[in-house]
Amino acid sequence: MNFVYSDLHRDEYYGAGLTVLRGVIPPALLTDLRREAEKARELARGLQGPQTQRLQPVYKYAELNHQPFHDFHALPGMRAAVENILGPEHASSQIMGILFEPQNQAWCTAWHRDWGYNVPGMDVPAFFRAIRDLRLFNQLNGALYDDHCLWIVPGSHEREDVPDETAHFSRIPPPGPALTDAVTPEERERCCLGYTRAMPGALPVPLFAGDVAFYRACGWHLGNYVPYTRRATLHDGYYCPEDLRWQEAVRNKTVGEAF
């Protein structure tokens, strides 16, 4: 059954900061993307070690066939979602990555808000002003295998932190989980999961192979990974001119003046 965009996707995105395009990647393209992802996994681990979870951008590597990634962005269902949810001025980036499972040990990222708390010296009030523009800070995860790694806090994409969030973490932005006392693989896995669940309102975003999650990266989110679950997930964004203006202001440390 072919994916069909509906206005429900837009309503979900505006309300929760997330919508899932179920089965938008057709089987034939899934085959091509998996083939390139297997090459990319070996490349990433050869370059960065067994625990690495990312190769980005894929277009940097001549060992990969780039055409399937371009075909992904050209899918009619993808274009319909982008143009109807974000607007026709949004274009795919040139920084497509692939996210992988760690080879040896469970691991998770810290809870974070992209383009805000992960930027040293960020003007946080300016960041919270900017997130009210729903054209900004949009990214995607496209699952080539079933993927349960992404967690988000629905609705956090256009608001400031709430007391329950700051009360559960001693510092904002929060540090990652404390893994020093996790001796066995099972203890490490449980520690990561406990940290993930500690964020009030956090929910997992289960994806099946061929699904694509659109979400606003400025909302609270993280990735929680285990080595025994195979993962190859496309990771990219769709940017408009205002996104590029924000990125330039971040590089120049002029966010407070520009926004």
Short mmCIF file of C-alpha atoms in Angstrom, two decimals, residues 43-135:
data_model
loop_
_atom_site.label_atom_id
_atom_site.label_comp_id
_atom_site.label_asym_id
_atom_site.label_seq_id
_atom_site.Cartn_x
_atom_site.Cartn_y
_atom_site.Cartn_z
CA LEU A 43 33.26 2.77 6.74
CA ALA A 44 32.13 4.49 9.93
CA ARG A 45 33.55 1.84 12.23
CA GLY A 46 36.80 1.71 10.30
CA LEU A 47 37.20 5.48 10.60
CA GLN A 48 35.81 6.15 14.08
CA GLY A 49 35.77 2.86 15.99
CA PRO A 50 33.18 0.22 16.93
CA GLN A 51 30.98 2.45 19.09
CA THR A 52 30.41 5.12 16.43
CA GLN A 53 26.77 5.74 15.61
CA ARG A 54 27.00 7.96 12.57
CA LEU A 55 28.48 8.51 9.12
CA GLN A 56 27.78 12.02 7.86
CA PRO A 57 27.56 13.40 5.25
CA VAL A 58 27.17 10.37 3.01
CA TYR A 59 27.96 12.53 -0.05
CA LYS A 60 31.53 12.90 1.19
CA TYR A 61 32.32 9.23 0.54
CA ALA A 62 33.03 8.02 -3.00
CA GLU A 63 32.69 4.43 -1.78
CA LEU A 64 28.93 4.95 -1.58
CA ASN A 65 26.43 5.23 -4.41
CA HIS A 66 24.75 8.56 -3.73
CA GLN A 67 21.80 8.06 -6.08
CA PRO A 68 19.55 6.17 -3.62
CA PHE A 69 19.82 9.07 -1.16
CA HIS A 70 18.79 11.53 -3.86
CA ASP A 71 15.95 9.16 -4.81
CA PHE A 72 14.77 9.22 -1.21
CA HIS A 73 14.41 13.00 -1.20
CA ALA A 74 12.65 12.88 -4.59
CA LEU A 75 9.92 10.49 -3.39
CA PRO A 76 6.48 12.02 -4.10
CA GLY A 77 5.34 11.27 -0.55
CA MET A 78 8.37 13.02 0.90
CA ARG A 79 7.89 16.08 -1.27
CA ALA A 80 4.17 16.22 -0.46
CA ALA A 81 4.89 16.10 3.27
CA VAL A 82 7.65 18.70 3.12
CA GLU A 83 5.71 21.16 0.98
CA ASN A 84 2.44 20.84 2.92
CA ILE A 85 3.91 20.78 6.43
CA LEU A 86 6.96 23.03 6.12
CA GLY A 87 6.43 24.97 2.89
CA PRO A 88 7.78 24.80 -0.68
CA GLU A 89 10.81 26.95 0.18
CA HIS A 90 12.32 24.08 2.20
CA ALA A 91 15.11 22.13 0.49
CA SER A 92 16.96 19.02 1.61
CA SER A 93 20.39 19.60 3.08
CA GLN A 94 23.72 18.35 1.80
CA ILE A 95 24.53 16.71 5.13
CA MET A 96 22.53 13.45 4.94
CA GLY A 97 23.84 10.98 7.52
CA ILE A 98 23.15 7.40 8.55
CA LEU A 99 22.75 6.43 12.21
CA PHE A 100 23.89 2.98 13.40
CA GLU A 101 23.75 0.80 16.49
CA PRO A 102 26.89 0.69 18.67
CA GLN A 103 28.82 -2.51 18.09
CA ASN A 104 29.76 -3.34 21.69
CA GLN A 105 27.91 -1.45 24.42
CA ALA A 106 24.55 0.21 25.06
CA TRP A 107 24.70 4.00 24.98
CA CYS A 108 22.38 7.01 24.87
CA THR A 109 22.77 10.69 24.12
CA ALA A 110 21.96 13.36 26.67
CA TRP A 111 18.53 14.92 26.54
CA HIS A 112 18.95 17.96 24.31
CA ARG A 113 17.39 20.62 22.10
CA ASP A 114 19.30 21.02 18.81
CA TRP A 115 20.42 24.51 17.80
CA GLY A 116 19.88 25.62 21.36
CA TYR A 117 21.23 23.77 24.37
CA ASN A 118 23.85 21.91 22.33
CA VAL A 119 25.50 25.20 21.23
CA PRO A 120 28.08 26.60 23.70
CA GLY A 121 27.27 30.16 24.71
CA MET A 122 23.82 30.11 23.11
CA ASP A 123 21.55 33.09 23.76
CA VAL A 124 18.77 30.94 25.25
CA PRO A 125 16.02 33.63 25.25
CA ALA A 126 16.69 34.20 21.53
CA PHE A 127 16.47 30.44 20.95
CA PHE A 128 13.08 30.29 22.65
CA ARG A 129 11.89 33.20 20.51
CA ALA A 130 13.06 31.43 17.35
CA ILE A 131 11.36 28.09 18.04
CA ARG A 132 7.95 29.73 17.72
CA ASP A 133 8.61 29.90 13.97
CA LEU A 134 7.49 26.42 12.87
CA ARG A 135 9.49 26.71 9.65
#
